[in-house]
Amino acid sequence: MRIVVLTGGIGGARFLTGVRAYARQAGAEVTAVVNVGDDVIMHGLRICPDLDSVMYTLGGGADPERGWGRAGETWTVKEELAAYGAEPTWFGLGDRDVATHLVRTTMLDAGYPLSAVTDALCARWRPGVRLLPATDDRLETHAVVSDPGGGSDGAGTQRAIHFQEWWVRHRGALPTHRFVFVGAEAAKPAAGVLDALAGADAVLLAPSNPVVSIAPILAVPGLREALVGGRAPVIGVSPIIGGAPVRGMADRCLAVLGVPCTAAGVAELYGARSAGGILDAWLVDSADAGVAVPGLTVRAAPLWMTDEAATTEMVRAALALGRPGEERG
Amino acid sequence: MRIVVLTGGIGGARFLTGVRAYARQAGAEVTAVVNVGDDVIMHGLRICPDLDSVMYTLGGGADPERGWGRAGETWTVKEELAAYGAEPTWFGLGDRDVATHLVRTTMLDAGYPLSAVTDALCARWRPGVRLLPATDDRLETHAVVSDPGGGSDGAGTQRAIHFQEWWVRHRGALPTHRFVFVGAEAAKPAAGVLDALAGADAVLLAPSNPVVSIAPILAVPGLREALVGGRAPVIGVSPIIGGAPVRGMADRCLAVLGVPCTAAGVAELYGARSAGGILDAWLVDSADAGVAVPGLTVRAAPLWMTDEAATTEMVRAALALGRPGEERG
């Protein structure tokens, strides 16, 4: 069995620990197609927060308390950069992390595509699943915000800031009009992505942020089409439990789109494959049992990823939704 | 009074503490023209060992025990790079140092010349003297060594390795034919260097390695001519005391050129300005009193830079050699 997971960073990384555990039990192969919209170049370093969160988490190197970055991290480089007055100073650039970014940046500068670089980094981390960036091309999520400094008519002007600035520096608390995926039009799926989708027996949407983790993946031309045109069932796992995000700021992102922060709201945002969307089935938390979404098979199961066993059971429930004869909803 | 010092890294940096102290007493301005031949790009970072040694030392951030790099240094990035198998692993890349290299590399990539970058870095360190790279262009010292793996006729072949590899990795212990300054032909003196030399009242050659610290500076076309054609006396300070280098491996470098490792040998390598060389005067250690070099005024003084006061007196003695009426030999 071949499982493809579309995923963002931290929540998706935890979800993948369950997918990996399931796959080991079932003898399945897992390919994770990871969002690159959060990627950013800072201090000359190419930083891939979602790829790194997944790689560190699956490789046993992530900090479980902080939720991002490396365990045992130190911050000397960051402090020294600040001493030079080098901006930005608000980004959490750990010393261990810097080494990852140096290796990545050096390889990219030498001409390797991001997918090959990711493969090389994974030679150390051995995540146990195949990690693919959604695209090898530059695709950056920017937030279009009101510029308090602009506009003399009181209406203000708009400006786009990198998602990291919106998320980390401003905690998503700026008046925001929309998100744009800069470079998406010209991006191509990374090597291996279309093949993985074509060969998949099941596609899972991790309970990642639908607006800024999953949507940038689907924004890569050809990728959504491959997903929709594929033979594999597409099963989404709700990132919203009882009207609130499991973690992160999906509520703030959904509000920008005017989408209700509910399990049903996110499912309707994705849409049913039978009605021009991408989903065949939708797994919600037990707290949201009874939610119905037109065109989708919806089932409930515990979605709190408290440990690997619980997460594995959640993955098992999601995959069962792709085999209607077996589901025990 | 305007003093220009041609200098390499660690020994030159210590010498400059004395020049700075003298200048403060005398109300003089100091410009240091610093070797860039040791510069290297590793892990995508532009590293300038001599500029950094001078900047850290004069800025109070150098490690006095190790002799290079930052005080309180940590090595997380280096260890992590090694964990990725990223070569080279033999270069001492400290975490604090990495921040300097990141700022520098980012600015260079943005199009600033090295002289402007150095100026920006010095805004933090306030070295109290003006630091100029000898050139803003790429000029790298390489060592031409015997390649034990090459040649089936028993004679072996030659290959060029970067000076850092020769120095740090092999401790200068390879059979070495010569040094070459890659890029020197096309290099131009950095902005400010020729003006500094033209306006100098005295030019000092720091007791740096004559072969791989001072020679690469003089290899920049136009720089040696400006020195020789200038009105200022050129006074060298011997890096050799009693037949041995004060520190470093000048002996190994001199041996490659077939130059005796003596105070007189180095003076003759530089040569008297009156005979096609660059020196007017030569200051040797008291242990070498009595050394005579044709065409040069030679005096002896204590050259061990044990502390700033001793170093300042040594600078005073050197500068006195440029004012023959005042010298008290």
Short mmCIF file of N, CA and C in Angstrom, two decimals, chain A residues 35-161:
data_model
loop_
_atom_site.label_atom_id
_atom_site.label_comp_id
_atom_site.label_asym_id
_atom_site.label_seq_id
_atom_site.Cartn_x
_atom_site.Cartn_y
_atom_site.Cartn_z
N ASN A 35 4.49 21.34 2.49
CA ASN A 35 4.36 22.76 2.16
C ASN A 35 5.70 23.48 2.17
N VAL A 36 5.91 24.32 1.18
CA VAL A 36 7.10 25.17 1.17
C VAL A 36 6.74 26.66 1.24
N GLY A 37 5.44 26.95 1.39
CA GLY A 37 5.02 28.35 1.40
C GLY A 37 5.60 29.15 2.55
N ASP A 38 5.96 28.45 3.63
CA ASP A 38 6.57 29.12 4.79
C ASP A 38 8.05 29.41 4.58
N ASP A 39 8.61 28.85 3.52
CA ASP A 39 10.05 28.97 3.32
C ASP A 39 10.45 30.43 3.17
N VAL A 40 11.65 30.71 3.63
CA VAL A 40 12.08 32.10 3.64
C VAL A 40 13.60 32.13 3.61
N ILE A 41 14.14 33.18 3.05
CA ILE A 41 15.59 33.38 3.10
C ILE A 41 15.86 34.47 4.13
N MET A 42 16.59 34.11 5.16
CA MET A 42 16.97 35.08 6.18
C MET A 42 18.47 34.98 6.43
N HIS A 43 19.12 36.13 6.48
CA HIS A 43 20.57 36.16 6.66
C HIS A 43 21.25 35.28 5.61
N GLY A 44 20.64 35.23 4.44
CA GLY A 44 21.23 34.46 3.35
C GLY A 44 20.98 32.97 3.43
N LEU A 45 20.26 32.53 4.44
CA LEU A 45 20.01 31.10 4.63
C LEU A 45 18.62 30.74 4.13
N ARG A 46 18.53 29.66 3.38
CA ARG A 46 17.22 29.17 2.95
C ARG A 46 16.65 28.30 4.06
N ILE A 47 15.57 28.79 4.63
CA ILE A 47 14.94 28.15 5.78
C ILE A 47 13.63 27.52 5.31
N CYS A 48 13.43 26.25 5.62
CA CYS A 48 12.24 25.51 5.23
C CYS A 48 11.56 24.99 6.50
N PRO A 49 10.78 25.83 7.16
CA PRO A 49 10.25 25.46 8.48
C PRO A 49 9.45 24.16 8.47
N ASP A 50 8.60 23.95 7.47
CA ASP A 50 7.75 22.77 7.49
C ASP A 50 8.56 21.50 7.18
N LEU A 51 9.38 21.57 6.16
CA LEU A 51 10.23 20.40 5.89
C LEU A 51 11.08 20.05 7.10
N ASP A 52 11.62 21.07 7.76
CA ASP A 52 12.48 20.80 8.91
C ASP A 52 11.68 20.26 10.10
N SER A 53 10.49 20.81 10.32
CA SER A 53 9.66 20.30 11.43
C SER A 53 9.37 18.82 11.22
N VAL A 54 9.04 18.46 10.00
CA VAL A 54 8.74 17.06 9.71
C VAL A 54 10.00 16.21 9.86
N MET A 55 11.10 16.70 9.28
CA MET A 55 12.36 15.93 9.30
C MET A 55 12.87 15.75 10.72
N TYR A 56 12.88 16.83 11.49
CA TYR A 56 13.37 16.74 12.87
C TYR A 56 12.45 15.84 13.72
N THR A 57 11.13 16.02 13.53
CA THR A 57 10.19 15.25 14.35
C THR A 57 10.32 13.76 14.05
N LEU A 58 10.29 13.42 12.78
CA LEU A 58 10.37 12.00 12.42
C LEU A 58 11.77 11.44 12.68
N GLY A 59 12.78 12.31 12.66
CA GLY A 59 14.15 11.86 12.90
C GLY A 59 14.56 11.88 14.36
N GLY A 60 13.63 12.26 15.22
CA GLY A 60 13.93 12.24 16.65
C GLY A 60 14.75 13.42 17.12
N GLY A 61 14.82 14.48 16.34
CA GLY A 61 15.65 15.62 16.72
C GLY A 61 14.86 16.87 17.08
N ALA A 62 13.54 16.76 17.09
CA ALA A 62 12.72 17.95 17.34
C ALA A 62 12.59 18.22 18.83
N ASP A 63 12.36 19.49 19.13
CA ASP A 63 12.11 19.87 20.52
C ASP A 63 10.62 19.64 20.82
N PRO A 64 10.31 18.71 21.69
CA PRO A 64 8.89 18.41 21.92
C PRO A 64 8.18 19.48 22.75
N GLU A 65 8.93 20.21 23.55
CA GLU A 65 8.31 21.25 24.38
C GLU A 65 7.93 22.46 23.54
N ARG A 66 8.95 23.01 22.85
CA ARG A 66 8.72 24.23 22.08
C ARG A 66 7.82 23.96 20.89
N GLY A 67 7.91 22.74 20.34
CA GLY A 67 7.05 22.40 19.22
C GLY A 67 7.68 22.65 17.87
N TRP A 68 8.77 23.42 17.84
CA TRP A 68 9.47 23.63 16.56
C TRP A 68 10.97 23.65 16.85
N GLY A 69 11.74 23.45 15.81
CA GLY A 69 13.19 23.50 15.95
C GLY A 69 13.75 22.28 16.66
N ARG A 70 15.05 22.37 16.95
CA ARG A 70 15.80 21.24 17.44
C ARG A 70 15.78 21.13 18.97
N ALA A 71 15.78 19.90 19.43
CA ALA A 71 15.98 19.65 20.86
C ALA A 71 17.38 20.09 21.24
N GLY A 72 17.53 20.59 22.46
CA GLY A 72 18.85 21.02 22.94
C GLY A 72 19.40 22.21 22.17
N GLU A 73 18.51 23.00 21.63
CA GLU A 73 18.95 24.11 20.79
C GLU A 73 19.63 25.20 21.62
N THR A 74 20.56 25.91 20.98
CA THR A 74 21.19 27.10 21.57
C THR A 74 21.03 28.25 20.58
N TRP A 75 21.33 29.46 21.03
CA TRP A 75 20.92 30.65 20.27
C TRP A 75 22.04 31.65 20.09
N THR A 76 23.27 31.15 20.04
CA THR A 76 24.43 32.03 19.95
C THR A 76 24.43 32.84 18.65
N VAL A 77 24.20 32.17 17.55
CA VAL A 77 24.24 32.87 16.27
C VAL A 77 23.20 33.99 16.24
N LYS A 78 22.01 33.66 16.70
CA LYS A 78 20.92 34.65 16.72
C LYS A 78 21.29 35.87 17.57
N GLU A 79 21.87 35.62 18.74
CA GLU A 79 22.26 36.73 19.62
C GLU A 79 23.35 37.59 18.97
N GLU A 80 24.28 36.90 18.29
CA GLU A 80 25.35 37.64 17.64
C GLU A 80 24.84 38.45 16.45
N LEU A 81 23.93 37.87 15.70
CA LEU A 81 23.33 38.62 14.59
C LEU A 81 22.65 39.88 15.11
N ALA A 82 21.97 39.72 16.23
CA ALA A 82 21.30 40.88 16.83
C ALA A 82 22.32 41.92 17.28
N ALA A 83 23.47 41.45 17.78
CA ALA A 83 24.52 42.37 18.21
C ALA A 83 25.06 43.18 17.04
N TYR A 84 24.99 42.60 15.84
CA TYR A 84 25.39 43.34 14.64
C TYR A 84 24.25 44.24 14.14
N GLY A 85 23.09 44.11 14.77
CA GLY A 85 21.93 44.87 14.28
C GLY A 85 21.37 44.31 12.99
N ALA A 86 21.69 43.04 12.70
CA ALA A 86 21.22 42.43 11.45
C ALA A 86 19.77 41.99 11.61
N GLU A 87 18.91 42.55 10.76
CA GLU A 87 17.49 42.19 10.79
C GLU A 87 17.23 40.99 9.89
N PRO A 88 16.20 40.21 10.13
CA PRO A 88 15.28 40.32 11.26
C PRO A 88 15.83 39.68 12.52
N THR A 89 15.44 40.23 13.65
CA THR A 89 15.85 39.68 14.93
C THR A 89 14.72 38.88 15.58
N TRP A 90 13.53 38.91 14.97
CA TRP A 90 12.37 38.27 15.60
C TRP A 90 12.23 36.80 15.21
N PHE A 91 13.10 36.33 14.33
CA PHE A 91 12.96 34.95 13.88
C PHE A 91 13.83 34.02 14.71
N GLY A 92 13.27 32.90 15.12
CA GLY A 92 13.99 31.95 15.98
C GLY A 92 14.96 31.10 15.21
N LEU A 93 16.18 31.58 15.10
CA LEU A 93 17.20 30.89 14.31
C LEU A 93 18.18 30.23 15.27
N GLY A 94 17.99 28.94 15.53
CA GLY A 94 18.84 28.22 16.48
C GLY A 94 20.15 27.80 15.85
N ASP A 95 21.17 27.59 16.70
CA ASP A 95 22.49 27.22 16.21
C ASP A 95 22.46 25.88 15.47
N ARG A 96 21.77 24.90 16.04
CA ARG A 96 21.70 23.60 15.38
C ARG A 96 20.98 23.72 14.04
N ASP A 97 19.92 24.50 14.09
CA ASP A 97 19.14 24.76 12.89
C ASP A 97 19.99 25.42 11.80
N VAL A 98 20.86 26.33 12.22
CA VAL A 98 21.69 27.05 11.25
C VAL A 98 22.49 26.08 10.40
N ALA A 99 22.98 25.01 11.01
CA ALA A 99 23.78 24.04 10.25
C ALA A 99 22.94 23.41 9.15
N THR A 100 21.69 23.08 9.47
CA THR A 100 20.79 22.53 8.44
C THR A 100 20.64 23.52 7.30
N HIS A 101 20.44 24.78 7.66
CA HIS A 101 20.23 25.80 6.62
C HIS A 101 21.50 26.04 5.81
N LEU A 102 22.64 25.93 6.45
CA LEU A 102 23.90 26.10 5.71
C LEU A 102 24.07 24.97 4.69
N VAL A 103 23.82 23.75 5.13
CA VAL A 103 23.95 22.63 4.19
C VAL A 103 22.97 22.80 3.04
N ARG A 104 21.74 23.16 3.38
CA ARG A 104 20.71 23.32 2.34
C ARG A 104 21.08 24.44 1.37
N THR A 105 21.46 25.58 1.93
CA THR A 105 21.75 26.75 1.09
C THR A 105 22.95 26.47 0.18
N THR A 106 23.96 25.83 0.74
CA THR A 106 25.14 25.50 -0.06
C THR A 106 24.77 24.58 -1.22
N MET A 107 23.95 23.58 -0.94
CA MET A 107 23.55 22.65 -2.01
C MET A 107 22.66 23.33 -3.05
N LEU A 108 21.75 24.19 -2.58
CA LEU A 108 20.89 24.91 -3.54
C LEU A 108 21.74 25.82 -4.42
N ASP A 109 22.71 26.50 -3.79
CA ASP A 109 23.58 27.38 -4.57
C ASP A 109 24.41 26.60 -5.58
N ALA A 110 24.69 25.35 -5.24
CA ALA A 110 25.45 24.51 -6.16
C ALA A 110 24.57 23.95 -7.27
N GLY A 111 23.27 24.20 -7.19
CA GLY A 111 22.40 23.82 -8.29
C GLY A 111 21.48 22.64 -8.03
N TYR A 112 21.57 22.05 -6.85
CA TYR A 112 20.68 20.93 -6.56
C TYR A 112 19.27 21.45 -6.30
N PRO A 113 18.25 20.73 -6.77
CA PRO A 113 16.87 21.13 -6.44
C PRO A 113 16.56 20.82 -4.98
N LEU A 114 15.57 21.50 -4.45
CA LEU A 114 15.22 21.34 -3.04
C LEU A 114 14.89 19.89 -2.71
N SER A 115 14.26 19.18 -3.64
CA SER A 115 13.93 17.78 -3.38
C SER A 115 15.19 16.96 -3.17
N ALA A 116 16.23 17.21 -3.95
CA ALA A 116 17.49 16.47 -3.78
C ALA A 116 18.17 16.87 -2.48
N VAL A 117 18.08 18.15 -2.15
CA VAL A 117 18.67 18.63 -0.89
C VAL A 117 17.97 17.97 0.30
N THR A 118 16.65 17.91 0.23
CA THR A 118 15.87 17.29 1.30
C THR A 118 16.26 15.83 1.48
N ASP A 119 16.43 15.16 0.36
CA ASP A 119 16.88 13.78 0.37
C ASP A 119 18.24 13.66 1.07
N ALA A 120 19.15 14.57 0.75
CA ALA A 120 20.48 14.54 1.35
C ALA A 120 20.41 14.78 2.86
N LEU A 121 19.60 15.75 3.27
CA LEU A 121 19.47 16.01 4.70
C LEU A 121 18.86 14.81 5.42
N CYS A 122 17.93 14.14 4.74
CA CYS A 122 17.26 12.99 5.35
C CYS A 122 18.18 11.78 5.47
N ALA A 123 19.30 11.81 4.75
CA ALA A 123 20.27 10.72 4.91
C ALA A 123 20.77 10.69 6.34
N ARG A 124 20.80 11.88 6.98
CA ARG A 124 21.16 11.91 8.40
C ARG A 124 19.97 11.53 9.28
N TRP A 125 18.79 12.07 8.98
CA TRP A 125 17.67 11.96 9.92
C TRP A 125 16.86 10.68 9.78
N ARG A 126 16.95 10.06 8.61
CA ARG A 126 16.23 8.81 8.38
C ARG A 126 14.80 8.87 8.92
N PRO A 127 13.98 9.73 8.33
CA PRO A 127 12.64 9.93 8.89
C PRO A 127 11.72 8.72 8.71
N GLY A 128 12.08 7.78 7.85
CA GLY A 128 11.24 6.60 7.70
C GLY A 128 10.08 6.79 6.75
N VAL A 129 9.90 8.02 6.28
CA VAL A 129 8.95 8.27 5.21
C VAL A 129 9.70 9.11 4.17
N ARG A 130 9.20 9.08 2.95
CA ARG A 130 9.85 9.88 1.92
C ARG A 130 9.31 11.31 2.00
N LEU A 131 10.23 12.27 2.12
CA LEU A 131 9.82 13.67 2.21
C LEU A 131 10.04 14.36 0.87
N LEU A 132 9.00 14.97 0.36
CA LEU A 132 9.12 15.73 -0.88
C LEU A 132 8.58 17.13 -0.65
N PRO A 133 9.33 18.14 -1.05
CA PRO A 133 8.71 19.48 -1.07
C PRO A 133 7.63 19.49 -2.14
N ALA A 134 6.60 20.27 -1.92
CA ALA A 134 5.53 20.35 -2.92
C ALA A 134 6.10 20.78 -4.27
N THR A 135 7.06 21.69 -4.21
CA THR A 135 7.70 22.17 -5.43
C THR A 135 9.16 22.46 -5.16
N ASP A 136 9.97 22.32 -6.19
CA ASP A 136 11.38 22.73 -6.11
C ASP A 136 11.53 24.21 -6.41
N ASP A 137 10.45 24.83 -6.84
CA ASP A 137 10.51 26.24 -7.21
C ASP A 137 10.15 27.12 -6.03
N ARG A 138 10.48 28.38 -6.16
CA ARG A 138 10.16 29.35 -5.11
C ARG A 138 8.67 29.58 -5.07
N LEU A 139 8.06 29.31 -3.95
CA LEU A 139 6.63 29.58 -3.75
C LEU A 139 6.52 30.08 -2.32
N GLU A 140 6.17 31.32 -2.15
CA GLU A 140 6.17 31.93 -0.82
C GLU A 140 4.80 32.48 -0.49
N THR A 141 4.31 32.13 0.68
CA THR A 141 3.05 32.67 1.15
C THR A 141 3.27 34.07 1.72
N HIS A 142 2.54 35.02 1.20
CA HIS A 142 2.58 36.38 1.74
C HIS A 142 1.18 36.75 2.21
N ALA A 143 1.13 37.59 3.21
CA ALA A 143 -0.15 38.08 3.71
C ALA A 143 -0.31 39.53 3.27
N VAL A 144 -1.46 39.83 2.70
CA VAL A 144 -1.74 41.21 2.30
C VAL A 144 -2.44 41.88 3.47
N VAL A 145 -1.76 42.86 4.05
CA VAL A 145 -2.26 43.50 5.27
C VAL A 145 -2.49 44.98 5.03
N SER A 146 -3.25 45.58 5.91
CA SER A 146 -3.42 47.03 5.86
C SER A 146 -2.14 47.68 6.35
N ASP A 147 -1.71 48.66 5.62
CA ASP A 147 -0.49 49.38 6.00
C ASP A 147 -0.91 50.62 6.78
N PRO A 148 -0.72 50.60 8.09
CA PRO A 148 -1.19 51.75 8.89
C PRO A 148 -0.50 53.03 8.49
N GLY A 149 0.65 52.92 7.89
CA GLY A 149 1.39 54.13 7.51
C GLY A 149 0.91 54.73 6.20
N GLY A 150 0.16 53.98 5.43
CA GLY A 150 -0.16 54.44 4.07
C GLY A 150 -1.56 55.02 3.96
N GLY A 151 -1.79 55.83 2.96
CA GLY A 151 -3.13 56.29 2.62
C GLY A 151 -3.56 57.49 3.42
N SER A 152 -3.85 58.57 2.75
CA SER A 152 -4.26 59.78 3.44
C SER A 152 -5.77 59.90 3.47
N ASP A 153 -6.48 58.98 2.80
CA ASP A 153 -7.94 59.06 2.74
C ASP A 153 -8.60 58.28 3.87
N GLY A 154 -7.80 57.79 4.77
CA GLY A 154 -8.36 57.05 5.89
C GLY A 154 -8.60 55.59 5.56
N ALA A 155 -8.60 55.26 4.29
CA ALA A 155 -8.85 53.87 3.91
C ALA A 155 -7.59 53.03 4.07
N GLY A 156 -6.47 53.67 4.11
CA GLY A 156 -5.22 52.93 4.24
C GLY A 156 -4.85 52.24 2.94
N THR A 157 -3.60 51.86 2.85
CA THR A 157 -3.17 51.11 1.69
C THR A 157 -2.86 49.69 2.14
N GLN A 158 -2.56 48.85 1.19
CA GLN A 158 -2.26 47.46 1.51
C GLN A 158 -0.81 47.17 1.14
N ARG A 159 -0.24 46.25 1.88
CA ARG A 159 1.08 45.77 1.48
C ARG A 159 1.17 44.30 1.82
N ALA A 160 2.03 43.61 1.10
CA ALA A 160 2.21 42.18 1.32
C ALA A 160 3.46 41.95 2.16
N ILE A 161 3.32 41.14 3.19
CA ILE A 161 4.49 40.77 4.00
C ILE A 161 4.62 39.25 3.98
#
